[in-house]
Short mmCIF file of C-alpha atoms and ligand atoms in Angstrom, two decimals:
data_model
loop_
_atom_site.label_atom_id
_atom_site.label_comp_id
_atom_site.label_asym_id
_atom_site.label_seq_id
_atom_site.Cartn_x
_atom_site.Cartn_y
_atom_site.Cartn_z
CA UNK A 1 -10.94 18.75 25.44
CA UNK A 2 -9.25 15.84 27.29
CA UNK A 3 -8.41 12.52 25.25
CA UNK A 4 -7.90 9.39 28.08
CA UNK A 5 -6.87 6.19 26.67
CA UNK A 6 -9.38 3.03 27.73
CA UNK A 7 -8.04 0.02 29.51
CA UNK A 8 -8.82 -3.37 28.40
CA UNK A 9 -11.01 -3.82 31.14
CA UNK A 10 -13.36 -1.06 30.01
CA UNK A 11 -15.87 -1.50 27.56
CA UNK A 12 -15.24 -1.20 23.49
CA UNK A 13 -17.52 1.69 22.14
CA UNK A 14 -18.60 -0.61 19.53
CA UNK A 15 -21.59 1.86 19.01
CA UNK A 16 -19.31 4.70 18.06
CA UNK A 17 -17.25 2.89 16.37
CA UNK A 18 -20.07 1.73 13.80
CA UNK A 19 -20.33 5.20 13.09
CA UNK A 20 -16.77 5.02 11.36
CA UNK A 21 -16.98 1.24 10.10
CA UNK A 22 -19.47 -0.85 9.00
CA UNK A 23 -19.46 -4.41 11.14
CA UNK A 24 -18.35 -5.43 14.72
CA UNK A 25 -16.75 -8.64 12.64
CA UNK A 26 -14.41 -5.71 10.85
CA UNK A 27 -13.66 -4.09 14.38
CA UNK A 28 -12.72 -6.82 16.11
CA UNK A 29 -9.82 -7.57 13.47
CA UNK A 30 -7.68 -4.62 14.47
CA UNK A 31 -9.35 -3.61 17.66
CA UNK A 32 -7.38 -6.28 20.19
CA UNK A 33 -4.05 -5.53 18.46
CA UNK A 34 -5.17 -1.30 19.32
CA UNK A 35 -5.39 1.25 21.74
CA UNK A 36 -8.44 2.91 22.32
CA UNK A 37 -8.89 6.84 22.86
CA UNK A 38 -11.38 8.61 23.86
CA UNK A 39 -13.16 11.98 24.43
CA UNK A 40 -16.01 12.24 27.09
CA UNK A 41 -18.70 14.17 28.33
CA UNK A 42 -20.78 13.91 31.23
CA UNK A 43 -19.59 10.16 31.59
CA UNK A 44 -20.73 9.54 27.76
CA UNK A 45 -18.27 8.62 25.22
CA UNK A 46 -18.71 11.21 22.49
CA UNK A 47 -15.26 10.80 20.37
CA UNK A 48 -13.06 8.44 19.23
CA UNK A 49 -9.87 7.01 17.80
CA UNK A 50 -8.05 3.60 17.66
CA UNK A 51 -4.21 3.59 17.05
CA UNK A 52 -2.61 0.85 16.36
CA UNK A 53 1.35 0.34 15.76
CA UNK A 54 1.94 -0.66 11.51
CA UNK A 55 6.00 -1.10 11.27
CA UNK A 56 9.16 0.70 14.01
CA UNK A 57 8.30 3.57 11.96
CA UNK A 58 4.08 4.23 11.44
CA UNK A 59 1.30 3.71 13.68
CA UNK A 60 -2.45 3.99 11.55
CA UNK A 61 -5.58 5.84 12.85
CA UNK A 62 -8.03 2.52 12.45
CA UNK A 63 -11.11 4.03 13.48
CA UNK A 64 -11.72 7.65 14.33
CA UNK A 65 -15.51 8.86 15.02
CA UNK A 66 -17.38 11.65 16.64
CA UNK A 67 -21.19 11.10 18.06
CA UNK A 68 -23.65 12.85 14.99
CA UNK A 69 -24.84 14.99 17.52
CA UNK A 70 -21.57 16.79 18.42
CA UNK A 71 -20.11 16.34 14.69
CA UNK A 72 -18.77 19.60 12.65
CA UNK A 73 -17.68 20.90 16.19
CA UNK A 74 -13.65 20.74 15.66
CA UNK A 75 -13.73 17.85 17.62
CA UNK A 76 -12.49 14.97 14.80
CA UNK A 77 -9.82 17.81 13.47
CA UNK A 78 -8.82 17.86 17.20
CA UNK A 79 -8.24 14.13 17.34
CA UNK A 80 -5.91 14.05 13.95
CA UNK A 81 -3.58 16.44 15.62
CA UNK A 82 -3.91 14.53 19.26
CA UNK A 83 -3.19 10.97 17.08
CA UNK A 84 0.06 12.68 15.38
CA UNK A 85 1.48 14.08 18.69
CA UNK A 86 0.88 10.70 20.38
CA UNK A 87 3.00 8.85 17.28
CA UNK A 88 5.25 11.22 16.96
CA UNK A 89 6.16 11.40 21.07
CA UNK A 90 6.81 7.81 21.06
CA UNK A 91 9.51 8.33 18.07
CA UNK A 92 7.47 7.30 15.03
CA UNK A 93 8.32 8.87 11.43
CA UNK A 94 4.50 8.95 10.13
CA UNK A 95 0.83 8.17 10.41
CA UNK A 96 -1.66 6.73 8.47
CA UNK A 97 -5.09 6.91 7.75
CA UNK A 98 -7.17 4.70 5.57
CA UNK A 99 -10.82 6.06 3.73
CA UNK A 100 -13.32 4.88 1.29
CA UNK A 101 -12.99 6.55 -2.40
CA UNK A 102 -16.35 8.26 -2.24
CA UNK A 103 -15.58 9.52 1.54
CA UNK A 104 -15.29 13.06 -0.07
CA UNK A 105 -15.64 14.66 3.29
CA UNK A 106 -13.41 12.70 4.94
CA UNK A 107 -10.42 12.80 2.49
CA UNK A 108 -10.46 16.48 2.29
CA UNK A 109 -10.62 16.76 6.45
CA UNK A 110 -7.53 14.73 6.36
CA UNK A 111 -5.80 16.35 3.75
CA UNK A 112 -6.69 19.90 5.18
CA UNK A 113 -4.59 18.69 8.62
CA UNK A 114 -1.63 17.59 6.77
CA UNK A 115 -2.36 13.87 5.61
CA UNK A 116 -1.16 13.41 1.66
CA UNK A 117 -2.29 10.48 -0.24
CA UNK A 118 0.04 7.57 -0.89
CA UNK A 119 -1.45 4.13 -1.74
CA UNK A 120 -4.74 3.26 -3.05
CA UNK A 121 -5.74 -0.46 -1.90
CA UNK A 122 -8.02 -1.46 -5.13
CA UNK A 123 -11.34 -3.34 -4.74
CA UNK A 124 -10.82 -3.26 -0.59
CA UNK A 125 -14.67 -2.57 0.33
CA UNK A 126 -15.60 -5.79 -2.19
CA UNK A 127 -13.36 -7.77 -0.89
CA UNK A 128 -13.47 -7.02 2.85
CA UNK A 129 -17.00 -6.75 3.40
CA UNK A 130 -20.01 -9.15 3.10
CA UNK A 131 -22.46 -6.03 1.56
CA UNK A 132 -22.29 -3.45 -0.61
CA UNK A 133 -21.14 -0.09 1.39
CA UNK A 134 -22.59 2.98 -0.52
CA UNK A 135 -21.08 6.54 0.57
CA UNK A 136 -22.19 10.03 -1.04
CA UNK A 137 -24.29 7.57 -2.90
CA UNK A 138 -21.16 6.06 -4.51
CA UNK A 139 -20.38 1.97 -4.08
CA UNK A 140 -17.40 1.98 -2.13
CA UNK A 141 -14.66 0.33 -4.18
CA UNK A 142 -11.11 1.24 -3.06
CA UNK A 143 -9.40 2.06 -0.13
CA UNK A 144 -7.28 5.48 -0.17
CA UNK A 145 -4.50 5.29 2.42
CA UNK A 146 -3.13 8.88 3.50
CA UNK A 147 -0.22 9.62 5.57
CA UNK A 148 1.28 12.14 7.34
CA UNK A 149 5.47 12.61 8.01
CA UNK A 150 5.76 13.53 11.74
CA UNK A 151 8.95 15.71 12.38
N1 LIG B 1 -19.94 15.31 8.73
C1 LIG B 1 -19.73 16.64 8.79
N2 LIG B 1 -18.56 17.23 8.50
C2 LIG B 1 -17.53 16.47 8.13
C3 LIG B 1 -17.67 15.07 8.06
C4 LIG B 1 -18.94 14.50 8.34
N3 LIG B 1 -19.14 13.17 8.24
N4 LIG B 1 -16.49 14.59 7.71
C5 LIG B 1 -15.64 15.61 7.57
N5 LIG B 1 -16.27 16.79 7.79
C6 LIG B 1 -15.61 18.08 7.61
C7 LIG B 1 -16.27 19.31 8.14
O1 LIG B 1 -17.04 19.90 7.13
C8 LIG B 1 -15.11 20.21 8.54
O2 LIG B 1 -14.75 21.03 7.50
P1 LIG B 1 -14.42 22.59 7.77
O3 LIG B 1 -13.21 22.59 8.67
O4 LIG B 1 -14.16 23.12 6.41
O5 LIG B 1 -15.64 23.13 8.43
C9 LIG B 1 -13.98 19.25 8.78
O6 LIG B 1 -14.39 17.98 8.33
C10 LIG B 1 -13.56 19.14 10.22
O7 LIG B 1 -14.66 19.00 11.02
P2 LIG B 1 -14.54 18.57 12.52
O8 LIG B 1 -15.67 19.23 13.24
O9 LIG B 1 -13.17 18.75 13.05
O10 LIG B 1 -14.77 17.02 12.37
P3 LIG B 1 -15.81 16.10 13.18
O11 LIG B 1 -15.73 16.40 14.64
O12 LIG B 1 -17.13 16.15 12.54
O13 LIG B 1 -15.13 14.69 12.94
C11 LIG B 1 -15.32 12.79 11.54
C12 LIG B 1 -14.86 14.25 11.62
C13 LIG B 1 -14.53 11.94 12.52
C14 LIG B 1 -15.06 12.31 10.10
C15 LIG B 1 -16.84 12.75 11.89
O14 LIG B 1 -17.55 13.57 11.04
C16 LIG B 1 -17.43 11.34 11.88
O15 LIG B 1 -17.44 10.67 12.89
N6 LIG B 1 -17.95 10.94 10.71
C17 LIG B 1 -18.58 9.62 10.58
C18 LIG B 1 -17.59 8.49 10.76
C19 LIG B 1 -16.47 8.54 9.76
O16 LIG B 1 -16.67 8.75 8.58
N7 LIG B 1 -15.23 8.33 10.25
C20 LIG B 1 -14.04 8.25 9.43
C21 LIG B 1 -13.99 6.97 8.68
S1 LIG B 1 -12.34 6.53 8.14
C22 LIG B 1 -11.63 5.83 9.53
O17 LIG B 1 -12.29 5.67 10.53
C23 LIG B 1 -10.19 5.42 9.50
#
């Protein structure tokens, strides 16, 4: 699988994207500050992450998503570990991820590729988005932030 970074003058894969988060307004208020990655196939973006540098030491995953059809493939798990390598070659100490409380899925995928759970952001979803965001569901309340020490 090859990962190529977008340039700015490429388009944002807003689509994807809203597979991971729920309005453009909430991507565009980390995705100018980001770097975009991307997995493709036959010209189609099918994969993504955004990276975006927190402090000298941690860079968070923003936004990582994988297109329905080509989900449960090893293809997100694949992206985790490309994310870490790319932090930890340019000399960062960890990474971070950020998930919704009910994202049951999602919190044990990152904790199965070495992500631990460090902060939870209470009432995040309520107060950062207009609607009510249901997962599993479960009303999204807080945000769990994960993060992973790169050696
Ligand atoms: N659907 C299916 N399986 C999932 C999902 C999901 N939404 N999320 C996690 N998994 C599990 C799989 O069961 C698998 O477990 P296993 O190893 O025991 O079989 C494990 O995660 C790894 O599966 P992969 O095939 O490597 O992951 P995938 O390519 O499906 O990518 C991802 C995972 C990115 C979460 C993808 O399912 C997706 O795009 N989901 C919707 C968007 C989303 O929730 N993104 C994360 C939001 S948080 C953020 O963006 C910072």
């Amino acid at each position: 699988m090859k990962v190529r970074q977008l340039t700015r003058q490429e388009p944002i894969p807003y689509d994807l994207l809203l597979v991971a988060d729920e309005t453009i307004e909430a991507i565009d208020k980390y995705i100018k500050d980001s770097e975009i990655f991307v997995i493709e196939l036959k010209e189609k973006v099918i994969a993504v992450y955004v990276l975006q540098v927190m402090d000298t030491h941690m860079m968070e995953i923003k936004n990582i998503a994988v297109d329905p059809a080509h989900q449960g493939q090893g293809i997100g798990t694949f992206l985790l570990s490309d994310a870490a390598q790319k932090a930890r070659e340019r000399g960062f100490r960890a990474i971070t991820i950020g998930t919704g409380d009910a994202a049951r899925k999602q919190l044990d995928l990152y904790q199965k590729v070495g992500f631990k759970i460090f902060k939870v952001k209470k009432n995040f979803f309520p107060d950062n988005y207009p609607d009510p965001i249901y997962e599993n569901g479960i009303l999204l309340r807080d945000m769990i932030l994960l993060k992973k020490d790169l050696k």
